[in-house]
Amino acid sequence: MQMGVGCVALVRISATPRKGILLLDSMHPSFLLWLGFYNSMDNNLLSPNSISKSLSTTPARSGRYVKGFDKLNDAVFLFNRMIHMKPLPLLFEFNKLLGDIVKMKHYSTAISLINKLWLLRISVDAYMMNIAINCFSHLRRIDLGFAMFGCIVKCGHEPLVSTYNTLLKGLVLEDRIFEAEVLFKKLIRERICEPNEVTYGTLMNGLCKAGNTNMAIRLLAYMEEKGCKPSKEGYSTIIDGLCKDRMVDDALTLLAEMIGKRVFPNVVTYNSLIYGLCNLGRWEDAKQMLREMDIRKINPDMHTYNILMDAFCKEGMIEDAESVFCIMIEKGEQPDVVSYSALIDGYCLRGQMKEATAVFNTMIDKNIEPNIITLNSLINGHCKRSNIDEAMKLFKEIARKKLEPTVSTYSTILYGLFKVGRSKDALELFEHMQSIGLTPNFITYSVLLDGLCKNHQVDKALSLFRIIIKNGIHPNVAMYTVLIDGSCKNGKLDTAMDLFCELYSRGLHPNIVTYNAMINGFCNKGLIEEAKEVVIKMEKNGVFPNSVTYNIILQGILRWKKPKDVLSHLKEMDARGFSIDASSFYLLLHMIPAKEQDSNFADLIQKLVPNDVLKSKFQPAK
DNA sequence: ATAGGGTTAG
C-alpha cells in the first residue's frame, strides 16, 4: 500500500490554528508540482495553463456535457472572481462551485482551480481535499490522491471517514481491489476510523467488480452484525453484482429482503434488476419490474431506457428498441451516446450496415459525439460483412477523433483481417497492439487462434496456444474446437486426437461442434468406420448428432467412393429426419455414376433434398 | 451548508 509518496516528505506544510483547515507553506509554487502531477500526466490534461485548455476540450468519456460548455465557463469565471473578492467568500462557496464542476466531469479543471487557491495560500479544508482526491481517482491517478492524503496527515489533521472512502473508491476505480481490502482491514484493525455505510458500500462494489459477489454478500452481513445498517446503495450494489452473475432470482430475494427491512429501492436498484432479467430473456419479469416502479412512483431514467434499448437490440428486436427511443423522447429524456450506440450495434449485429451508418450520421447531426464503443460496433459490423476497407477507415477515424482504441477494437480488426485472408497484416497488428501497451485478452486470443487455423497456419496457432496457456489463460471448449477443426482440415488427425484428450483432462466437455470437427477429421482420412464410432460415443455422452454430422459422414462416404454405404446412410438420415445439404447434394450429383442412380436412390434424394438446395444452382457451400 | 458509495452500450 502506498500511503503517500516520497516527494511529500519534502513538502513543508503548516496548518492554521483552526482545526480542519490546511495552509501550505508559501515556498512552494504549486502542490501539483510537488506531487509530480504535471510531469506524470502523459496526455497533457494538466499543463500549467490547463484551465483555458480544459475549457476547449470536452471530457473524454461523454459527449453529454458539450452543452455544459457555457456552464463550465461560467463556473470557472465565477471561481476566478471569488478568489479576488474581499472579504474572501466562505470555503463552502468554493466547494459548492467545485462540486458543480466535478458533476460536469471536468476533473482536471477542478484540480487546477484548487491548485490556484493553494498557490494564493488560501486555506483549504477537508471537504476540498476530498474533492481533489476524488478528481485524482477519476483521472485514474489515485497515487496522487494518496500523496494528497499524505499532506493531510503530515500537518497533523485527522482524516475523515469520507477521506478514506474516497481513497477506497479510487483504488476500486483502478481495479486495485486487493489494496482496497488491505486498507479497509487496516482501518478496522488499527481502529483508524469506524467504517460507515459508504465505506462498506464502496468495498462491496469493488468486490462485486472483481467477481467476488459472495465476499460482498458476506460483507453485507458483517456490517449489519457490526450495527451498521445497509443503505439502499449497499443493497443495490449486491443486487447488481448478483444480476451480473446471472443470479437474478437471488437478486429478487434480496430486493424483497431490503423492502422487508424498510430500505426502499430506487431507480438504480430497478435498473440493475431490469438489466439482469432482460439478459436472461425474462421479458415478462422485466415488465413486472417496470410495473412495480410505476406503483412505487419511481420514474424510469436515461439508464432504464438505455438498458431496455440495448436488450432489444441484442435480441435483434430493433423495432422495439426504436419504440423505446421514441418513448424516452416523449418522456423528456434526450437519447445520448449510449442510446445511439445501442441502436447502431443492433443494426451491425444484423449486418444492416446502411441502417447502422444512417443512425451514426444522425447522432453526429445531433451533436452527440460517438465514442470508442460506437466505433467498435461499426467496425465489428463492417468486419462481419468482410468489408475490411470500411472497417479500416473507421479505425483511422479513432485517432482523428482523439479516442483511444481498446483491446476490443484490436480484436475486432484482427477478426476482420483474418476473415479476408490477410493474416500477415493481422499478425503485424497483433504485435502493434502490444507495443502500445494493450494486453490481449481471451477474445483476442480466440480470434487469433481461429484466424490462424482458418488461414492454414495451424502450427502457428498451436504454438501460440501453448504460450497462451503458459500466460495463465484458461482455454475453453471453443478454443479447443477451433484447434481440433484446424488440425483436422490440415491433415493433422493425430494432433486433433491429442487435443481432444487434453480437453477432457482439463475437465471440459466437447460439444456438437467439437465432435463434428473430429468426425470430419476421420472422414477426411477415409476412416468412415471410426467416424461412425465417434457418433456412438457422443450419443453415450449425451451430445446428439445433428444434420451437419450426417452430412459430414455422407460427404466422407461419397469422397472415398463407398457407394455401397450411401444408401444405408441416406436411409438412416431419412429415419432421423435430417436432410441433405448443398455440399452433399453437389457431391451426390457428381460422384454417383448414372447407373447407380436407380429409382431407390432418386426417390430418397428427392425426399431428402430441401427445395432451397435444389434451387441453389447446386453450388457447393465451400 | 460544501465532499465520499450503487445502474446502461463493444
XYZ file of C-alpha atoms (C1' of nucleotides) in Angstrom:
632
model
C 0.000 0.000 0.000
C 1.467 3.313 -0.927
C 0.363 5.797 1.653
C 1.705 8.969 0.223
C 4.764 9.172 -1.952
C 8.313 10.171 -1.247
C 8.091 13.697 -2.537
C 5.510 14.591 0.065
C 8.164 14.365 2.716
C 9.939 17.281 1.076
C 6.884 19.444 1.311
C 6.603 21.770 4.211
C 3.050 22.290 5.165
C 1.834 24.384 8.004
C -1.590 24.265 9.474
C -3.570 27.243 10.549
C -4.701 27.109 14.172
C -8.239 26.256 13.107
C -8.755 22.534 13.050
C -9.622 21.091 9.700
C -8.095 23.931 7.720
C -4.813 23.428 5.940
C -2.411 26.032 4.700
C 0.575 25.267 2.617
C 3.932 26.911 3.015
C 4.436 29.682 0.520
C 7.835 28.465 -0.578
C 6.233 26.049 -2.938
C 4.586 27.354 -6.019
C 2.206 24.503 -6.602
C 1.169 21.334 -4.865
C 0.666 19.778 -8.236
C 4.348 20.233 -8.974
C 5.271 18.640 -5.684
C 3.016 15.779 -6.424
C 4.712 15.379 -9.774
C 1.386 15.798 -11.471
C 2.481 17.930 -14.392
C 5.378 15.652 -15.164
C 3.473 12.466 -14.827
C 0.464 13.207 -16.983
C 1.284 11.951 -20.446
C -1.714 13.397 -22.162
C -1.189 16.994 -21.188
C -4.535 17.160 -19.477
C -2.949 19.372 -16.929
C -0.404 21.736 -18.345
C 0.089 24.947 -16.364
C -2.462 26.769 -18.469
C -4.823 23.872 -18.293
C -7.840 25.904 -17.343
C -8.137 27.550 -20.700
C -7.380 24.225 -22.302
C -9.947 22.270 -20.417
C -12.456 24.875 -21.437
C -11.919 23.986 -25.040
C -11.974 20.248 -24.547
C -14.851 18.020 -23.638
C -14.396 15.142 -21.236
C -13.203 12.037 -22.980
C -15.870 9.661 -21.772
C -19.002 11.553 -22.519
C -20.457 13.805 -25.138
C -23.248 14.729 -22.793
C -21.604 17.827 -21.439
C -20.884 19.534 -24.705
C -23.884 21.649 -23.963
C -22.488 22.298 -20.493
C -19.644 24.243 -22.055
C -21.105 27.590 -21.062
C -21.891 26.348 -17.586
C -18.293 25.276 -17.080
C -17.131 28.579 -18.457
C -19.367 30.416 -16.011
C -18.203 28.310 -13.089
C -14.532 28.920 -13.799
C -15.153 32.639 -14.341
C -17.020 32.892 -11.063
C -14.328 30.961 -9.243
C -11.644 33.321 -10.506
C -13.668 36.328 -9.424
C -14.296 34.850 -5.991
C -10.595 34.372 -5.462
C -10.087 38.132 -5.578
C -13.108 39.156 -3.518
C -12.598 40.913 -0.246
C -13.532 39.517 2.105
C -12.936 36.114 0.662
C -16.122 34.042 0.257
C -16.576 31.110 2.593
C -14.839 27.882 1.654
C -18.155 26.126 1.298
C -18.995 28.531 -1.545
C -15.847 27.432 -3.327
C -16.654 23.811 -2.563
C -20.142 24.097 -3.983
C -18.757 25.514 -7.199
C -16.105 22.810 -7.361
C -18.816 20.220 -6.801
C -20.658 21.527 -9.865
C -17.504 21.283 -11.947
C -16.948 17.720 -10.757
C -20.544 16.871 -11.682
C -19.708 18.061 -15.194
C -16.785 15.605 -15.089
C -14.158 18.299 -15.591
C -11.852 16.737 -13.061
C -8.598 18.302 -14.153
C -10.206 21.732 -14.189
C -11.335 21.238 -10.595
C -7.831 20.201 -9.575
C -6.331 23.203 -11.314
C -8.690 25.539 -9.504
C -7.898 24.004 -6.118
C -4.260 24.336 -7.026
C -4.843 28.005 -7.718
C -6.231 28.536 -4.219
C -3.241 26.724 -2.902
C -0.906 28.962 -4.852
C -2.593 32.014 -3.361
C -2.141 30.489 0.081
C -5.849 30.371 0.600
C -6.666 27.765 3.209
C -8.147 24.519 2.050
C -10.420 22.310 4.135
C -11.075 18.603 4.312
C -14.080 18.810 2.007
C -11.956 20.374 -0.688
C -9.310 17.723 -0.119
C -11.918 15.065 -0.708
C -12.942 16.767 -3.911
C -9.347 16.811 -5.072
C -8.742 13.167 -4.151
C -11.952 12.240 -5.890
C -10.809 14.071 -9.027
C -7.491 12.255 -8.974
C -9.422 8.999 -8.681
C -11.469 9.751 -11.744
C -8.298 10.604 -13.656
C -7.026 7.166 -12.595
C -4.288 8.782 -10.508
C -5.091 7.534 -7.029
C -1.340 7.584 -6.367
C -1.660 11.354 -6.345
C -4.730 11.008 -4.154
C -2.606 9.164 -1.607
C 0.060 11.828 -1.911
C -2.537 14.413 -1.033
C -3.691 12.227 1.809
C -0.081 12.329 2.974
C -0.335 16.119 3.086
C -3.354 15.904 5.367
C -1.685 13.519 7.760
C 1.598 15.434 7.611
C 0.101 18.564 9.033
C -1.436 16.713 11.899
C -5.024 16.542 10.781
C -7.292 13.632 11.441
C -8.588 12.462 8.082
C -12.338 11.942 7.947
C -14.090 8.664 7.171
C -15.114 10.250 3.898
C -11.446 10.784 3.049
C -10.806 7.067 3.433
C -13.963 6.326 1.487
C -12.708 8.469 -1.366
C -9.345 6.721 -1.338
C -11.042 3.316 -1.340
C -13.141 4.377 -4.291
C -10.000 5.471 -6.130
C -8.432 2.060 -5.660
C -11.623 0.357 -6.815
C -11.731 2.516 -9.945
C -8.236 1.313 -10.820
C -9.235 -2.321 -10.157
C -6.870 -2.432 -7.193
C -9.344 -4.356 -5.069
C -6.725 -6.211 -3.095
C -5.195 -2.945 -1.916
C -8.659 -1.619 -1.128
C -9.232 -4.667 1.068
C -5.878 -4.146 2.778
C -6.715 -0.516 3.501
C -10.163 -1.454 4.769
C -8.760 -4.099 7.125
C -6.142 -1.647 8.322
C -8.840 0.882 9.181
C -10.605 -1.676 11.331
C -7.637 -3.461 12.847
C -5.792 -0.297 13.833
C -9.012 1.439 14.797
C -8.141 4.311 12.497
C -11.775 5.109 11.941
C -15.170 3.492 12.165
C -16.277 2.464 8.668
C -19.703 3.799 7.768
C -22.255 2.552 5.258
C -20.382 4.304 2.451
C -17.124 2.541 3.373
C -18.818 -0.841 3.303
C -20.704 0.031 0.128
C -17.535 1.072 -1.684
C -15.733 -2.115 -0.776
C -18.734 -4.279 -1.640
C -18.800 -2.639 -5.034
C -15.106 -3.360 -5.504
C -15.598 -6.991 -4.564
C -18.500 -7.358 -6.998
C -16.465 -5.729 -9.772
C -13.681 -8.231 -9.091
C -16.185 -11.058 -9.493
C -16.346 -11.842 -5.790
C -20.030 -11.296 -5.146
C -20.033 -13.924 -2.404
C -17.481 -11.998 -0.383
C -19.541 -8.853 -0.904
C -22.613 -10.621 0.448
C -20.601 -11.688 3.482
C -19.536 -8.101 3.985
C -23.179 -7.033 3.868
C -23.958 -9.481 6.693
C -20.857 -8.357 8.576
C -21.803 -4.695 8.509
C -25.237 -5.488 9.896
C -23.583 -7.538 12.637
C -21.493 -4.506 13.476
C -24.601 -2.412 13.788
C -24.140 -0.509 10.558
C -27.442 -0.513 8.708
C -27.006 -1.169 4.991
C -28.392 1.602 2.824
C -30.304 1.234 -0.423
C -26.995 1.821 -2.179
C -25.422 -1.107 -0.344
C -28.284 -3.427 -1.242
C -28.303 -2.146 -4.810
C -24.604 -2.899 -5.151
C -25.132 -6.542 -4.213
C -28.277 -6.804 -6.323
C -26.313 -5.505 -9.282
C -23.491 -7.960 -8.620
C -25.955 -10.856 -8.486
C -27.660 -9.692 -11.696
C -24.313 -9.540 -13.486
C -23.612 -13.082 -12.244
C -26.960 -14.050 -13.785
C -28.278 -14.974 -10.344
C -31.326 -12.798 -10.774
C -33.578 -14.860 -8.510
C -31.186 -14.292 -5.624
C -31.249 -10.607 -6.505
C -35.042 -10.592 -6.376
C -34.922 -12.291 -2.988
C -32.579 -9.592 -1.729
C -34.945 -6.951 -3.111
C -37.768 -8.436 -1.034
C -35.447 -8.573 1.962
C -34.453 -4.919 1.763
C -38.058 -3.825 1.388
C -38.896 -6.009 4.413
C -36.326 -4.017 6.361
C -37.934 -0.818 5.128
C -34.976 0.103 2.962
C -36.677 1.071 -0.270
C -35.274 0.528 -3.755
C -34.893 3.388 -6.200
C -34.451 3.654 -9.941
C -30.851 2.389 -9.763
C -31.936 -0.799 -7.963
C -34.601 -1.456 -10.583
C -32.242 -0.692 -13.446
C -29.893 -3.440 -12.281
C -32.759 -5.896 -11.994
C -34.199 -4.986 -15.385
C -30.753 -5.436 -16.913
C -30.354 -8.853 -15.273
C -33.823 -10.056 -16.271
C -33.515 -8.882 -19.887
C -30.106 -10.505 -20.067
C -31.771 -13.846 -19.294
C -34.573 -13.178 -21.737
C -37.078 -12.910 -18.880
C -39.058 -10.176 -20.586
C -42.240 -10.710 -18.572
C -40.362 -10.364 -15.290
C -38.646 -7.237 -16.583
C -42.047 -5.822 -17.447
C -43.191 -6.666 -13.923
C -40.302 -4.570 -12.580
C -41.453 -1.625 -14.679
C -44.950 -2.056 -13.260
C -43.563 -2.154 -9.718
C -41.628 1.040 -10.401
C -44.823 2.634 -11.552
C -46.631 1.590 -8.366
C -43.792 2.963 -6.254
C -43.851 6.194 -8.267
C -40.272 5.695 -9.412
C -39.732 7.167 -12.846
C -37.561 5.369 -15.369
C -34.463 7.369 -16.207
C -31.950 7.509 -19.030
C -30.311 4.276 -17.838
C -33.620 2.416 -17.759
C -34.374 3.323 -21.355
C -30.850 2.551 -22.496
C -30.843 -0.838 -20.758
C -34.104 -1.731 -22.484
C -32.913 -0.500 -25.876
C -29.722 -2.473 -25.588
C -31.573 -5.634 -24.550
C -33.960 -5.372 -27.501
C -31.122 -4.702 -29.936
C -29.167 -7.707 -28.726
C -32.235 -9.854 -29.387
C -32.465 -8.405 -32.883
C -35.678 -6.579 -31.939
C -34.582 -3.199 -33.242
C -38.149 -2.103 -33.882
C -38.883 -2.435 -30.175
C -35.681 -0.576 -29.353
C -36.815 2.215 -31.630
C -40.140 2.376 -29.802
C -38.260 2.802 -26.512
C -36.198 5.502 -28.224
C -39.406 7.384 -29.083
C -40.885 6.881 -25.612
C -37.818 8.302 -23.922
C -38.010 11.417 -26.063
C -41.715 11.695 -25.254
C -40.883 11.473 -21.552
C -38.402 14.281 -21.905
C -35.153 12.287 -21.815
C -32.748 13.087 -24.615
C -31.151 9.976 -26.125
C -27.432 10.042 -25.502
C -24.376 8.351 -26.937
C -25.355 5.069 -25.227
C -28.840 5.089 -26.776
C -27.459 5.698 -30.257
C -24.667 3.176 -29.788
C -27.177 0.513 -28.778
C -29.162 1.082 -31.974
C -26.025 1.115 -34.100
C -24.860 -2.126 -32.537
C -28.267 -3.675 -33.116
C -28.105 -2.924 -36.830
C -24.480 -4.058 -37.023
C -25.370 -7.392 -35.409
C -27.993 -7.872 -38.119
C -25.451 -6.900 -40.758
C -27.542 -3.882 -41.786
C -24.648 -1.513 -42.286
C -26.615 1.009 -44.299
C -29.039 1.481 -41.421
C -26.259 1.493 -38.844
C -24.416 4.203 -40.764
C -27.615 6.228 -41.051
C -28.049 6.188 -37.257
C -24.392 7.107 -36.877
C -24.867 10.114 -39.147
C -27.989 11.143 -37.248
C -26.169 11.217 -33.954
C -23.415 13.328 -35.454
C -26.069 15.711 -36.817
C -27.472 15.924 -33.296
C -24.046 16.885 -31.963
C -23.702 13.723 -29.938
C -20.077 12.658 -30.046
C -19.583 8.974 -30.847
C -17.176 7.280 -28.505
C -14.906 4.270 -28.849
C -17.744 1.840 -28.186
C -19.824 3.342 -31.001
C -16.927 2.977 -33.397
C -16.132 -0.541 -32.215
C -19.693 -1.598 -33.048
C -19.481 -0.127 -36.527
C -16.058 -1.650 -37.134
C -17.410 -5.002 -35.998
C -20.350 -4.694 -38.386
C -18.116 -3.956 -41.360
C -15.761 -6.800 -40.434
C -18.700 -9.210 -40.239
C -19.634 -8.174 -43.772
C -15.986 -8.677 -44.814
C -15.736 -5.002 -45.642
C -12.278 -4.515 -44.186
C -11.706 -1.258 -46.073
C -14.631 0.448 -44.360
C -13.531 -1.036 -41.050
C -10.020 0.343 -41.522
C -11.398 3.754 -42.443
C -13.197 3.904 -39.115
C -10.157 2.531 -37.329
C -8.214 5.549 -38.577
C -11.102 7.766 -37.546
C -10.443 6.746 -33.913
C -7.129 8.585 -33.813
C -8.607 11.563 -35.673
C -11.315 11.859 -33.039
C -8.649 11.662 -30.318
C -10.214 8.498 -28.944
C -8.264 5.572 -27.522
C -8.624 2.234 -29.272
C -9.330 -0.586 -26.824
C -8.393 -4.251 -26.768
C -11.831 -4.925 -28.302
C -11.053 -2.567 -31.171
C -7.968 -4.564 -31.998
C -9.678 -7.918 -31.528
C -12.379 -6.811 -33.955
C -9.960 -5.593 -36.609
C -7.893 -8.771 -36.218
C -11.053 -10.765 -36.841
C -11.771 -8.691 -39.949
C -8.276 -9.075 -41.365
C -8.247 -12.852 -40.847
C -11.710 -13.093 -42.341
C -10.474 -11.691 -45.648
C -7.314 -13.783 -45.515
C -4.891 -11.028 -44.530
C -3.218 -12.996 -41.763
C 0.133 -11.290 -42.255
C -1.432 -7.877 -41.620
C -3.334 -9.327 -38.682
C -0.169 -10.629 -37.048
C 1.513 -7.260 -37.535
C -1.437 -5.541 -35.894
C -1.267 -8.030 -33.046
C 2.345 -7.025 -32.467
C 1.390 -3.376 -32.742
C -1.349 -3.522 -30.134
C 1.094 -4.983 -27.650
C 3.713 -2.381 -28.492
C 1.297 0.374 -27.481
C 0.671 -1.315 -24.156
C -2.606 -3.129 -24.796
C -2.746 -6.617 -23.303
C -4.555 -9.156 -25.478
C -7.443 -10.789 -23.664
C -9.279 -14.061 -24.018
C -11.261 -12.837 -27.007
C -8.151 -11.529 -28.773
C -6.531 -14.919 -28.420
C -9.653 -16.731 -29.576
C -9.785 -14.550 -32.693
C -6.097 -15.149 -33.323
C -6.308 -18.935 -32.984
C -9.389 -19.087 -35.179
C -7.860 -16.772 -37.763
C -4.607 -18.696 -37.961
C -6.396 -22.041 -38.269
C -8.751 -20.805 -40.972
C -5.771 -19.400 -42.871
C -3.901 -22.706 -42.820
C -1.375 -21.708 -40.177
C -2.274 -24.401 -37.687
C 1.296 -24.831 -36.473
C 1.485 -21.168 -35.567
C -1.869 -21.452 -33.824
C -0.725 -24.469 -31.837
C 2.484 -22.833 -30.650
C 0.555 -19.673 -29.752
C -1.909 -21.836 -27.846
C 0.909 -23.179 -25.668
C 2.127 -19.648 -24.946
C -1.391 -18.526 -24.058
C -1.760 -21.340 -21.541
C 1.625 -20.505 -20.051
C 0.394 -16.927 -19.656
C -2.340 -18.201 -17.388
C -5.289 -18.103 -19.773
C -7.710 -20.986 -19.264
C -8.768 -22.268 -22.674
C -12.414 -23.130 -23.209
C -14.120 -25.683 -25.433
C -14.411 -23.184 -28.294
C -10.648 -22.684 -28.364
C -10.036 -26.429 -28.435
C -12.688 -26.865 -31.089
C -11.069 -24.261 -33.328
C -7.712 -26.022 -32.996
C -9.182 -29.508 -33.488
C -11.053 -28.348 -36.563
C -7.971 -26.593 -37.923
C -5.798 -29.646 -37.307
C -8.291 -31.971 -38.985
C -8.700 -29.760 -42.011
C -4.937 -29.598 -42.381
C -4.483 -33.362 -42.203
C -3.204 -33.488 -38.624
C -5.574 -36.078 -37.272
C -3.151 -37.194 -34.556
C -2.791 -33.661 -33.233
C -6.554 -33.308 -33.224
C -6.946 -36.510 -31.234
C -4.329 -35.355 -28.722
C -6.182 -32.054 -28.290
C -9.433 -33.933 -27.867
C -7.942 -35.959 -24.987
C -6.354 -32.865 -23.465
C -9.718 -31.123 -23.452
C -11.136 -33.933 -21.343
C -8.233 -33.865 -18.931
C -8.982 -30.194 -18.313
C -12.478 -31.106 -17.258
C -14.016 -29.516 -20.347
C -16.833 -31.130 -22.308
C -16.811 -31.339 -26.088
C -19.967 -30.038 -27.736
C -21.619 -30.893 -31.034
C -19.216 -28.624 -32.944
C -16.196 -30.317 -31.370
C -17.499 -33.761 -32.242
C -18.344 -32.722 -35.790
C -14.803 -31.397 -36.231
C -13.389 -34.733 -35.083
C -15.792 -36.699 -37.289
C -14.762 -34.543 -40.206
C -11.134 -35.345 -39.434
C -11.767 -39.076 -39.609
C -13.862 -38.756 -42.770
C -11.170 -36.728 -44.498
C -8.788 -39.628 -43.993
C -11.340 -42.117 -45.259
C -11.830 -43.565 -41.785
C -15.591 -43.725 -42.076
C -15.991 -46.508 -39.549
C -14.014 -44.532 -36.960
C -16.198 -41.522 -37.683
C -19.304 -43.589 -37.027
C -17.789 -44.804 -33.772
C -17.478 -41.178 -32.667
C -21.202 -40.785 -33.290
C -21.930 -43.696 -30.971
C -19.572 -42.280 -28.347
C -21.063 -38.788 -28.441
C -24.584 -40.135 -28.043
C -23.373 -42.014 -24.985
C -22.100 -38.691 -23.647
C -25.449 -37.047 -24.197
C -24.462 -34.979 -27.249
C -26.672 -35.855 -30.185
C -25.567 -35.767 -33.820
C -27.244 -33.173 -35.994
C -27.765 -32.691 -39.687
C -24.196 -31.378 -40.013
C -22.838 -34.611 -38.512
C -24.707 -36.740 -41.032
C -23.766 -34.593 -43.991
C -20.092 -34.703 -42.988
C -20.235 -38.511 -42.952
C -22.203 -38.598 -46.200
C -19.573 -36.459 -47.858
C -16.856 -38.737 -46.471
C -18.610 -41.760 -47.930
C -19.014 -40.053 -51.300
C -15.449 -38.712 -51.465
C -13.977 -42.045 -50.585
C -16.214 -43.670 -53.150
C -18.013 -46.133 -50.995
C -21.260 -46.237 -52.924
C -22.434 -49.277 -51.059
C -22.617 -47.251 -47.855
C -24.514 -44.404 -49.428
C -27.920 -45.982 -49.494
C -27.834 -47.214 -45.911
C -26.572 -43.837 -44.722
C -29.300 -41.995 -46.613
C -31.859 -44.311 -45.072
C -30.540 -43.522 -41.620
C -30.703 -39.797 -42.371
C -34.274 -40.286 -43.503
C -35.121 -42.180 -40.347
C -33.669 -39.420 -38.201
C -35.343 -36.679 -40.204
C -32.178 -34.999 -41.482
C -31.877 -33.527 -44.964
C -29.096 -33.328 -47.492
C -27.245 -30.016 -47.584
C -25.964 -28.245 -50.680
C -22.387 -29.573 -50.471
C -23.557 -33.156 -50.107
C -26.022 -32.780 -52.954
C -23.299 -31.413 -55.211
C -21.108 -34.427 -54.428
C -24.028 -36.807 -54.907
C -24.713 -35.487 -58.384
C -21.098 -35.709 -59.454
C -19.958 -38.869 -57.787
C -22.719 -41.354 -58.097
C -22.496 -42.958 -61.523
C -25.704 -42.772 -63.510
C -26.250 -46.491 -63.416
C -26.261 -46.413 -59.618
C -28.945 -43.801 -59.605
C -31.736 -46.288 -59.599
C -35.210 -45.397 -58.560
C -34.476 -46.207 -54.941
C -31.797 -43.501 -54.853
C -33.743 -40.993 -56.849
C -36.714 -41.229 -54.533
C -34.628 -40.836 -51.402
C -32.659 -37.939 -52.800
C -35.832 -36.281 -53.937
C -37.155 -36.677 -50.417
C -34.030 -35.564 -48.557
C -33.036 -32.545 -50.592
C -34.875 -29.419 -49.478
C -36.257 -27.147 -52.153
C -33.897 -24.303 -51.393
C -30.928 -26.600 -52.036
C -32.438 -27.715 -55.339
C -32.889 -24.116 -56.357
C -29.410 -23.077 -55.300
C -27.857 -23.956 -58.674
C -26.207 -26.901 -56.945
C -23.229 -24.907 -55.797
C -21.228 -26.472 -53.001
C -21.102 -24.454 -49.783
C -17.335 -24.085 -49.989
C -24.426 24.456 4.274
C -19.928 22.044 0.804
C -17.281 16.238 -0.122
C -17.270 10.373 -0.251
C -20.911 4.523 -2.113
C -24.833 1.614 -6.273
C -27.237 1.477 -12.719
C -26.512 1.400 -19.334
C -23.534 0.487 -24.736
C -18.421 -3.295 -27.937
